[in-house]
mmCIF file with all atom_site columns, C-alpha atoms in Angstrom:
data_model
loop_
_atom_site.group_PDB
_atom_site.id
_atom_site.type_symbol
_atom_site.label_atom_id
_atom_site.label_alt_id
_atom_site.label_comp_id
_atom_site.label_asym_id
_atom_site.label_entity_id
_atom_site.label_seq_id
_atom_site.pdbx_PDB_ins_code
_atom_site.Cartn_x
_atom_site.Cartn_y
_atom_site.Cartn_z
_atom_site.occupancy
_atom_site.B_iso_or_equiv
_atom_site.pdbx_formal_charge
_atom_site.auth_seq_id
_atom_site.auth_comp_id
_atom_site.auth_asym_id
_atom_site.auth_atom_id
_atom_site.pdbx_PDB_model_num
ATOM 1   C CA . VAL A 1 1   ? -23.060 -100.894 -167.332 1.00 0.00 ? 779 VAL A CA 1
ATOM 2   C CA . GLN A 1 2   ? -20.534 -103.440 -166.204 1.00 0.00 ? 780 GLN A CA 1
ATOM 3   C CA . LEU A 1 3   ? -20.817 -104.646 -162.633 1.00 0.00 ? 781 LEU A CA 1
ATOM 4   C CA . GLN A 1 4   ? -18.388 -106.868 -160.775 1.00 0.00 ? 782 GLN A CA 1
ATOM 5   C CA . ALA A 1 5   ? -19.297 -108.562 -157.516 1.00 0.00 ? 783 ALA A CA 1
ATOM 6   C CA . SER A 1 6   ? -16.644 -109.909 -155.186 1.00 0.00 ? 784 SER A CA 1
ATOM 7   C CA . GLY A 1 7   ? -16.068 -110.871 -151.588 1.00 0.00 ? 785 GLY A CA 1
ATOM 8   C CA . GLY A 1 8   ? -17.760 -114.245 -151.434 1.00 0.00 ? 786 GLY A CA 1
ATOM 9   C CA . GLY A 1 9   ? -16.240 -117.204 -149.687 1.00 0.00 ? 787 GLY A CA 1
ATOM 10  C CA . LEU A 1 10  ? -16.664 -119.883 -147.083 1.00 0.00 ? 788 LEU A CA 1
ATOM 11  C CA . VAL A 1 11  ? -17.748 -118.824 -143.621 1.00 0.00 ? 789 VAL A CA 1
ATOM 12  C CA . GLN A 1 12  ? -19.089 -120.610 -140.568 1.00 0.00 ? 790 GLN A CA 1
ATOM 13  C CA . ALA A 1 13  ? -22.620 -120.091 -139.393 1.00 0.00 ? 791 ALA A CA 1
ATOM 14  C CA . GLY A 1 14  ? -22.824 -116.958 -137.256 1.00 0.00 ? 792 GLY A CA 1
ATOM 15  C CA . GLY A 1 15  ? -19.973 -115.334 -139.117 1.00 0.00 ? 793 GLY A CA 1
ATOM 16  C CA . SER A 1 16  ? -19.857 -112.272 -141.336 1.00 0.00 ? 794 SER A CA 1
ATOM 17  C CA . LEU A 1 17  ? -18.907 -111.363 -144.875 1.00 0.00 ? 795 LEU A CA 1
ATOM 18  C CA . ARG A 1 18  ? -18.873 -108.151 -146.839 1.00 0.00 ? 796 ARG A CA 1
ATOM 19  C CA . LEU A 1 19  ? -19.635 -108.307 -150.526 1.00 0.00 ? 797 LEU A CA 1
ATOM 20  C CA . SER A 1 20  ? -18.559 -105.565 -152.899 1.00 0.00 ? 798 SER A CA 1
ATOM 21  C CA . CYS A 1 21  ? -19.884 -104.514 -156.283 1.00 0.00 ? 799 CYS A CA 1
ATOM 22  C CA . ALA A 1 22  ? -17.727 -102.289 -158.462 1.00 0.00 ? 800 ALA A CA 1
ATOM 23  C CA . ALA A 1 23  ? -19.635 -100.104 -160.896 1.00 0.00 ? 801 ALA A CA 1
ATOM 24  C CA . PRO A 1 24  ? -18.866 -97.376  -163.423 1.00 0.00 ? 802 PRO A CA 1
ATOM 25  C CA . GLU A 1 25  ? -19.055 -93.748  -162.366 1.00 0.00 ? 803 GLU A CA 1
ATOM 26  C CA . ARG A 1 26  ? -22.521 -92.233  -161.871 1.00 0.00 ? 804 ARG A CA 1
ATOM 27  C CA . THR A 1 27  ? -24.166 -95.668  -161.750 1.00 0.00 ? 805 THR A CA 1
ATOM 28  C CA . PHE A 1 28  ? -25.542 -95.095  -158.273 1.00 0.00 ? 806 PHE A CA 1
ATOM 29  C CA . SER A 1 29  ? -27.097 -91.767  -159.232 1.00 0.00 ? 807 SER A CA 1
ATOM 30  C CA . THR A 1 30  ? -28.625 -93.227  -162.388 1.00 0.00 ? 808 THR A CA 1
ATOM 31  C CA . TYR A 1 31  ? -30.018 -96.601  -161.364 1.00 0.00 ? 809 TYR A CA 1
ATOM 32  C CA . ILE A 1 32  ? -31.672 -98.520  -158.608 1.00 0.00 ? 810 ILE A CA 1
ATOM 33  C CA . MET A 1 33  ? -28.988 -100.779 -157.124 1.00 0.00 ? 811 MET A CA 1
ATOM 34  C CA . ALA A 1 34  ? -29.721 -104.206 -155.768 1.00 0.00 ? 812 ALA A CA 1
ATOM 35  C CA . TRP A 1 35  ? -28.380 -107.466 -154.464 1.00 0.00 ? 813 TRP A CA 1
ATOM 36  C CA . PHE A 1 36  ? -30.015 -110.738 -155.444 1.00 0.00 ? 814 PHE A CA 1
ATOM 37  C CA . ARG A 1 37  ? -29.062 -114.301 -154.688 1.00 0.00 ? 815 ARG A CA 1
ATOM 38  C CA . GLN A 1 38  ? -29.734 -117.741 -156.065 1.00 0.00 ? 816 GLN A CA 1
ATOM 39  C CA . ALA A 1 39  ? -29.322 -120.838 -153.966 1.00 0.00 ? 817 ALA A CA 1
ATOM 40  C CA . PRO A 1 40  ? -28.753 -124.255 -155.578 1.00 0.00 ? 818 PRO A CA 1
ATOM 41  C CA . GLY A 1 41  ? -31.997 -125.592 -156.982 1.00 0.00 ? 819 GLY A CA 1
ATOM 42  C CA . LYS A 1 42  ? -33.937 -122.457 -156.084 1.00 0.00 ? 820 LYS A CA 1
ATOM 43  C CA . GLU A 1 43  ? -35.183 -119.409 -157.924 1.00 0.00 ? 821 GLU A CA 1
ATOM 44  C CA . ARG A 1 44  ? -33.352 -116.116 -157.742 1.00 0.00 ? 822 ARG A CA 1
ATOM 45  C CA . GLU A 1 45  ? -34.575 -113.875 -154.934 1.00 0.00 ? 823 GLU A CA 1
ATOM 46  C CA . TYR A 1 46  ? -33.919 -110.331 -153.991 1.00 0.00 ? 824 TYR A CA 1
ATOM 47  C CA . VAL A 1 47  ? -31.895 -109.555 -150.906 1.00 0.00 ? 825 VAL A CA 1
ATOM 48  C CA . ALA A 1 48  ? -31.790 -105.767 -150.709 1.00 0.00 ? 826 ALA A CA 1
ATOM 49  C CA . PHE A 1 49  ? -31.984 -102.690 -152.892 1.00 0.00 ? 827 PHE A CA 1
ATOM 50  C CA . VAL A 1 50  ? -31.467 -98.953  -152.796 1.00 0.00 ? 828 VAL A CA 1
ATOM 51  C CA . ASP A 1 51  ? -34.109 -96.837  -154.505 1.00 0.00 ? 829 ASP A CA 1
ATOM 52  C CA . TYR A 1 52  ? -33.613 -93.543  -156.349 1.00 0.00 ? 830 TYR A CA 1
ATOM 53  C CA . ASP A 1 53  ? -34.388 -91.719  -153.099 1.00 0.00 ? 831 ASP A CA 1
ATOM 54  C CA . ARG A 1 54  ? -31.578 -93.708  -151.451 1.00 0.00 ? 832 ARG A CA 1
ATOM 55  C CA . LYS A 1 55  ? -34.131 -95.495  -149.349 1.00 0.00 ? 833 LYS A CA 1
ATOM 56  C CA . LYS A 1 56  ? -33.107 -99.043  -148.539 1.00 0.00 ? 834 LYS A CA 1
ATOM 57  C CA . TYR A 1 57  ? -35.266 -102.127 -148.702 1.00 0.00 ? 835 TYR A CA 1
ATOM 58  C CA . TYR A 1 58  ? -34.578 -105.620 -147.403 1.00 0.00 ? 836 TYR A CA 1
ATOM 59  C CA . SER A 1 59  ? -36.121 -109.015 -147.854 1.00 0.00 ? 837 SER A CA 1
ATOM 60  C CA . GLU A 1 60  ? -37.520 -110.594 -144.725 1.00 0.00 ? 838 GLU A CA 1
ATOM 61  C CA . SER A 1 61  ? -34.605 -113.018 -144.612 1.00 0.00 ? 839 SER A CA 1
ATOM 62  C CA . ALA A 1 62  ? -32.075 -110.171 -144.808 1.00 0.00 ? 840 ALA A CA 1
ATOM 63  C CA . LYS A 1 63  ? -33.755 -107.710 -142.479 1.00 0.00 ? 841 LYS A CA 1
ATOM 64  C CA . GLY A 1 64  ? -31.793 -107.100 -139.308 1.00 0.00 ? 842 GLY A CA 1
ATOM 65  C CA . ARG A 1 65  ? -28.756 -109.073 -140.484 1.00 0.00 ? 843 ARG A CA 1
ATOM 66  C CA . PHE A 1 66  ? -27.691 -107.527 -143.797 1.00 0.00 ? 844 PHE A CA 1
ATOM 67  C CA . THR A 1 67  ? -26.888 -103.917 -144.660 1.00 0.00 ? 845 THR A CA 1
ATOM 68  C CA . ILE A 1 68  ? -26.743 -102.508 -148.165 1.00 0.00 ? 846 ILE A CA 1
ATOM 69  C CA . SER A 1 69  ? -24.707 -99.383  -148.790 1.00 0.00 ? 847 SER A CA 1
ATOM 70  C CA . THR A 1 70  ? -23.108 -97.461  -151.604 1.00 0.00 ? 848 THR A CA 1
ATOM 71  C CA . GLU A 1 71  ? -19.939 -95.436  -151.596 1.00 0.00 ? 849 GLU A CA 1
ATOM 72  C CA . ALA A 1 72  ? -20.094 -93.135  -154.597 1.00 0.00 ? 850 ALA A CA 1
ATOM 73  C CA . ALA A 1 73  ? -16.527 -91.906  -154.202 1.00 0.00 ? 851 ALA A CA 1
ATOM 74  C CA . LYS A 1 74  ? -15.316 -95.481  -154.720 1.00 0.00 ? 852 LYS A CA 1
ATOM 75  C CA . ASN A 1 75  ? -18.065 -96.414  -157.187 1.00 0.00 ? 853 ASN A CA 1
ATOM 76  C CA . THR A 1 76  ? -18.752 -99.410  -155.019 1.00 0.00 ? 854 THR A CA 1
ATOM 77  C CA . MET A 1 77  ? -21.838 -100.966 -153.479 1.00 0.00 ? 855 MET A CA 1
ATOM 78  C CA . PHE A 1 78  ? -21.569 -103.195 -150.439 1.00 0.00 ? 856 PHE A CA 1
ATOM 79  C CA . LEU A 1 79  ? -23.594 -105.864 -148.733 1.00 0.00 ? 857 LEU A CA 1
ATOM 80  C CA . GLU A 1 80  ? -22.559 -106.366 -145.155 1.00 0.00 ? 858 GLU A CA 1
ATOM 81  C CA . MET A 1 81  ? -23.833 -109.752 -144.001 1.00 0.00 ? 859 MET A CA 1
ATOM 82  C CA . ASN A 1 82  ? -23.850 -110.711 -140.334 1.00 0.00 ? 860 ASN A CA 1
ATOM 83  C CA . SER A 1 83  ? -25.159 -113.685 -138.367 1.00 0.00 ? 861 SER A CA 1
ATOM 84  C CA . LEU A 1 84  ? -24.924 -115.804 -141.481 1.00 0.00 ? 862 LEU A CA 1
ATOM 85  C CA . LYS A 1 85  ? -26.925 -119.014 -141.676 1.00 0.00 ? 863 LYS A CA 1
ATOM 86  C CA . PRO A 1 86  ? -26.450 -122.095 -143.863 1.00 0.00 ? 864 PRO A CA 1
ATOM 87  C CA . GLU A 1 87  ? -29.596 -121.083 -145.752 1.00 0.00 ? 865 GLU A CA 1
ATOM 88  C CA . ASP A 1 88  ? -27.772 -117.929 -146.863 1.00 0.00 ? 866 ASP A CA 1
ATOM 89  C CA . THR A 1 89  ? -25.593 -120.111 -149.057 1.00 0.00 ? 867 THR A CA 1
ATOM 90  C CA . ALA A 1 90  ? -26.051 -118.877 -152.622 1.00 0.00 ? 868 ALA A CA 1
ATOM 91  C CA . VAL A 1 91  ? -24.488 -117.068 -155.518 1.00 0.00 ? 869 VAL A CA 1
ATOM 92  C CA . TYR A 1 92  ? -24.951 -113.372 -154.861 1.00 0.00 ? 870 TYR A CA 1
ATOM 93  C CA . TYR A 1 93  ? -25.432 -110.950 -157.753 1.00 0.00 ? 871 TYR A CA 1
ATOM 94  C CA . CYS A 1 94  ? -25.368 -107.194 -157.878 1.00 0.00 ? 872 CYS A CA 1
ATOM 95  C CA . ALA A 1 95  ? -27.654 -105.449 -160.329 1.00 0.00 ? 873 ALA A CA 1
ATOM 96  C CA . ALA A 1 96  ? -28.526 -101.996 -161.593 1.00 0.00 ? 874 ALA A CA 1
ATOM 97  C CA . GLY A 1 97  ? -31.866 -101.161 -163.115 1.00 0.00 ? 875 GLY A CA 1
ATOM 98  C CA . SER A 1 98  ? -34.098 -98.344  -164.240 1.00 0.00 ? 876 SER A CA 1
ATOM 99  C CA . SER A 1 99  ? -37.002 -99.709  -162.213 1.00 0.00 ? 877 SER A CA 1
ATOM 100 C CA . TRP A 1 100 ? -37.622 -102.300 -159.543 1.00 0.00 ? 878 TRP A CA 1
ATOM 101 C CA . SER A 1 101 ? -39.984 -104.237 -161.803 1.00 0.00 ? 879 SER A CA 1
ATOM 102 C CA . ARG A 1 102 ? -37.320 -104.510 -164.480 1.00 0.00 ? 880 ARG A CA 1
ATOM 103 C CA . LEU A 1 103 ? -34.795 -105.801 -161.982 1.00 0.00 ? 881 LEU A CA 1
ATOM 104 C CA . GLN A 1 104 ? -37.246 -108.340 -160.603 1.00 0.00 ? 882 GLN A CA 1
ATOM 105 C CA . ALA A 1 105 ? -37.822 -109.539 -164.163 1.00 0.00 ? 883 ALA A CA 1
ATOM 106 C CA . GLY A 1 106 ? -34.090 -109.947 -164.666 1.00 0.00 ? 884 GLY A CA 1
ATOM 107 C CA . PHE A 1 107 ? -33.614 -107.042 -167.043 1.00 0.00 ? 885 PHE A CA 1
ATOM 108 C CA . ASP A 1 108 ? -31.040 -104.253 -167.188 1.00 0.00 ? 886 ASP A CA 1
ATOM 109 C CA . TYR A 1 109 ? -27.568 -104.811 -165.770 1.00 0.00 ? 887 TYR A CA 1
ATOM 110 C CA . TRP A 1 110 ? -26.226 -107.743 -163.820 1.00 0.00 ? 888 TRP A CA 1
ATOM 111 C CA . GLY A 1 111 ? -22.770 -108.632 -162.646 1.00 0.00 ? 889 GLY A CA 1
ATOM 112 C CA . LYS A 1 112 ? -21.314 -112.092 -162.466 1.00 0.00 ? 890 LYS A CA 1
ATOM 113 C CA . GLY A 1 113 ? -22.111 -113.555 -159.111 1.00 0.00 ? 891 GLY A CA 1
ATOM 114 C CA . THR A 1 114 ? -19.945 -114.316 -156.138 1.00 0.00 ? 892 THR A CA 1
ATOM 115 C CA . LEU A 1 115 ? -20.455 -117.519 -154.191 1.00 0.00 ? 893 LEU A CA 1
ATOM 116 C CA . VAL A 1 116 ? -21.180 -117.409 -150.486 1.00 0.00 ? 894 VAL A CA 1
ATOM 117 C CA . THR A 1 117 ? -21.062 -120.714 -148.630 1.00 0.00 ? 895 THR A CA 1
ATOM 118 C CA . VAL A 1 118 ? -22.099 -120.868 -144.993 1.00 0.00 ? 896 VAL A CA 1
ATOM 119 C CA . SER A 1 119 ? -21.161 -124.031 -143.170 1.00 0.00 ? 897 SER A CA 1
ATOM 120 C CA . SER A 1 120 ? -23.073 -125.309 -140.158 1.00 0.00 ? 898 SER A CA 1
#
C-alpha cells in the first residue's frame, strides 16, 4: 500500500492547514487509517486515527483543533488543522494498518511525511 502525504507548509500561529493522504482504492475499507507526527528531537506520536467502525480518535493535543476525515471516492484522507501552535511543528505522516497496535509499533504502511512549520 503506497501512501503519499501532502499539504504541509509554513503557517503562522493561529492559522490553518489541510493535509492530504492519497491511497490506493479500497485502502480505507481495509485498514485503520492514521496520522502521526514527529517533531525535531522528539519521538513519533499519534495525532488521529479512524477505526474500522469509522470511529475517530484524537490525541489530547489534537482534540478540538484537528479533524480527520476520509473521502473514499477520491481515495484520500485529510487532516484539517486549525488554531495551529508552534508546538504543532513536525513532519506529519499518514499510515494504514491492520491494527492500532501495529501502527503504534511502526508496522504496516507509511507514507513519506510532509513538513508543517508553525511560526510564532
